[in-house]
Amino acid sequence: MQSLKHHFLLAMPHLEDANFAGSLSYLCDHDDNGTMGVIVNRPLDLTLDALFEQLDLGGDDSPHRDAPVYYGGPVHKDRGFILHRGSATPWDSSIQVADEIALTTSMDMLQALADGRGPEQFLVCLGCAGWEAGQLENELKENAWLTVEGSAQILFEVLPEQRLQAAAGSLGVDLNLLSREAGHS
């Protein structure tokens, strides 16, 4: 099995599951035990300012106050997942996903963002997306998803509403022209 870690998962146009329709997920882990990622193109009606206040982190002078918080997926909706450019160190509970992309789930990074420190490029997501072992592979066979290698540029420099098409465009694909039927030989 080829790992899909550091890949985008693009919802095919016919995918009707409300959790994933029109979504672009970034896969942070994929192995024999399953797959974990975060949806990166669905900002909530919530900013970091509200999150800082809810968690009593201060942040009144943080330059990050107006940053959106994203719906990361239907699993662990009460937990924060911070996808950021740079290294997993020095943050607690971090993994290096790719050379320039890490995922942190610890409060120390949220506190750093509230204090005006931390990485310059980041996405704060509430919840994540998860698939049991073999589940994503079956969904791929059913033509529910398209995959393409991940890109820090798409994650951190493209507007959320344009990320799905940008990821598809990196393959030279227009999602609106794709068929529901998968071809098998």
Tab-separated table of C-alpha atoms in Angstrom, residues 47-182:
chain	number	residue	atom	x	y	z
A	47	THR	CA	-12.437	33.382	14.641
A	48	LEU	CA	-9.436	32.738	16.837
A	49	ASP	CA	-10.470	35.726	18.939
A	50	ALA	CA	-13.611	33.861	20.046
A	51	LEU	CA	-11.601	30.692	20.626
A	52	PHE	CA	-8.998	32.578	22.695
A	53	GLU	CA	-11.808	34.072	24.784
A	54	GLN	CA	-13.614	30.737	25.224
A	55	LEU	CA	-10.379	29.079	26.393
A	56	ASP	CA	-9.343	32.082	28.529
A	57	LEU	CA	-6.026	32.484	26.686
A	58	GLY	CA	-5.963	36.273	26.480
A	59	GLY	CA	-5.024	37.280	22.968
A	60	ASP	CA	-6.465	40.795	22.967
A	61	ASP	CA	-3.361	42.075	21.165
A	62	SER	CA	-2.705	39.000	19.052
A	63	PRO	CA	-2.198	39.661	15.335
A	64	HIS	CA	-3.955	36.321	14.756
A	65	ARG	CA	-7.289	37.334	16.355
A	66	ASP	CA	-9.186	37.545	13.060
A	67	ALA	CA	-7.909	34.248	11.639
A	68	PRO	CA	-10.757	31.847	10.847
A	69	VAL	CA	-11.283	28.548	12.620
A	70	TYR	CA	-12.071	25.657	10.260
A	71	TYR	CA	-14.410	22.689	10.420
A	72	GLY	CA	-11.771	19.959	10.370
A	73	GLY	CA	-14.142	17.009	10.227
A	74	PRO	CA	-16.770	14.998	12.067
A	75	VAL	CA	-14.386	13.178	14.452
A	76	HIS	CA	-13.249	14.739	17.770
A	77	LYS	CA	-15.176	17.949	17.030
A	78	ASP	CA	-14.273	19.296	20.455
A	79	ARG	CA	-10.499	19.052	19.815
A	80	GLY	CA	-8.243	21.468	17.996
A	81	PHE	CA	-5.892	20.429	15.208
A	82	ILE	CA	-3.414	23.054	14.029
A	83	LEU	CA	-1.866	22.510	10.637
A	84	HIS	CA	1.132	24.789	10.234
A	85	ARG	CA	4.088	25.541	8.066
A	86	GLY	CA	7.422	24.700	9.625
A	87	SER	CA	8.718	22.260	12.152
A	88	ALA	CA	6.912	20.126	14.711
A	89	THR	CA	9.454	21.266	17.283
A	90	PRO	CA	9.293	22.958	19.773
A	91	TRP	CA	5.568	22.223	20.136
A	92	ASP	CA	4.103	19.532	22.378
A	93	SER	CA	1.998	16.851	20.664
A	94	SER	CA	3.206	17.539	17.137
A	95	ILE	CA	4.010	15.389	14.147
A	96	GLN	CA	5.962	16.325	11.070
A	97	VAL	CA	3.685	15.503	8.136
A	98	ALA	CA	5.995	16.704	5.345
A	99	ASP	CA	9.242	18.677	5.137
A	100	GLU	CA	7.521	22.008	5.662
A	101	ILE	CA	4.162	20.992	7.189
A	102	ALA	CA	3.407	19.848	10.737
A	103	LEU	CA	0.283	19.089	12.762
A	104	THR	CA	0.011	20.144	16.401
A	105	THR	CA	-2.768	19.246	18.812
A	106	SER	CA	-1.453	20.836	21.995
A	107	MET	CA	-2.552	23.930	23.863
A	108	ASP	CA	0.959	25.416	23.864
A	109	MET	CA	0.614	26.460	20.223
A	110	LEU	CA	-2.803	28.048	20.788
A	111	GLN	CA	-1.327	29.978	23.699
A	112	ALA	CA	1.599	31.068	21.498
A	113	LEU	CA	-0.843	32.297	18.839
A	114	ALA	CA	-2.803	34.181	21.508
A	115	ASP	CA	0.487	35.737	22.655
A	116	GLY	CA	1.306	36.798	19.078
A	117	ARG	CA	3.975	34.157	18.621
A	118	GLY	CA	3.941	30.847	16.817
A	119	PRO	CA	4.071	30.043	13.120
A	120	GLU	CA	3.101	32.715	10.622
A	121	GLN	CA	1.143	30.296	8.441
A	122	PHE	CA	-1.366	27.986	10.116
A	123	LEU	CA	-4.911	26.626	9.997
A	124	VAL	CA	-6.775	25.953	13.237
A	125	CYS	CA	-9.353	23.199	12.754
A	126	LEU	CA	-11.993	21.892	15.125
A	127	GLY	CA	-12.369	18.179	14.598
A	128	CYS	CA	-10.703	15.891	12.109
A	129	ALA	CA	-11.583	13.284	9.521
A	130	GLY	CA	-10.795	9.634	10.080
A	131	TRP	CA	-11.108	6.385	8.187
A	132	GLU	CA	-10.650	2.873	9.559
A	133	ALA	CA	-8.120	0.539	7.981
A	134	GLY	CA	-9.139	-0.139	4.392
A	135	GLN	CA	-12.115	2.234	4.472
A	136	LEU	CA	-10.523	5.034	2.450
A	137	GLU	CA	-9.133	2.561	-0.075
A	138	ASN	CA	-12.655	1.210	-0.624
A	139	GLU	CA	-14.043	4.725	-1.035
A	140	LEU	CA	-11.319	5.462	-3.592
A	141	LYS	CA	-12.321	2.347	-5.547
A	142	GLU	CA	-15.918	3.610	-5.471
A	143	ASN	CA	-14.766	6.863	-7.100
A	144	ALA	CA	-15.749	9.032	-4.107
A	145	TRP	CA	-12.384	10.802	-3.940
A	146	LEU	CA	-9.526	12.046	-6.049
A	147	THR	CA	-6.041	12.295	-4.565
A	148	VAL	CA	-3.128	14.588	-5.342
A	149	GLU	CA	0.112	15.313	-3.526
A	150	GLY	CA	-0.245	17.966	-0.838
A	151	SER	CA	1.033	21.518	-1.241
A	152	ALA	CA	1.930	24.042	1.444
A	153	GLN	CA	1.242	26.783	-1.092
A	154	ILE	CA	-2.366	25.621	-1.589
A	155	LEU	CA	-2.867	25.144	2.149
A	156	PHE	CA	-1.512	28.467	3.325
A	157	GLU	CA	-1.563	30.879	0.392
A	158	VAL	CA	-4.810	30.114	-1.463
A	159	LEU	CA	-8.168	31.395	-0.207
A	160	PRO	CA	-10.276	28.642	1.437
A	161	GLU	CA	-13.023	28.772	-1.195
A	162	GLN	CA	-10.429	28.314	-3.969
A	163	ARG	CA	-8.385	25.473	-2.425
A	164	LEU	CA	-10.433	22.576	-3.830
A	165	GLN	CA	-10.215	23.841	-7.406
A	166	ALA	CA	-6.520	24.738	-6.936
A	167	ALA	CA	-5.757	21.183	-5.811
A	168	ALA	CA	-7.731	19.748	-8.748
A	169	GLY	CA	-6.015	22.206	-11.073
A	170	SER	CA	-2.611	20.919	-9.997
A	171	LEU	CA	-3.685	17.702	-11.759
A	172	GLY	CA	-5.094	19.589	-14.724
A	173	VAL	CA	-8.610	18.494	-13.694
A	174	ASP	CA	-11.892	20.397	-13.655
A	175	LEU	CA	-14.018	18.651	-11.006
A	176	ASN	CA	-17.202	19.776	-12.734
A	177	LEU	CA	-16.323	17.631	-15.759
A	178	LEU	CA	-15.721	14.380	-13.871
A	179	SER	CA	-18.046	11.394	-14.114
A	180	ARG	CA	-19.579	9.470	-11.239
A	181	GLU	CA	-18.543	6.176	-12.790
A	182	ALA	CA	-15.076	4.761	-12.208
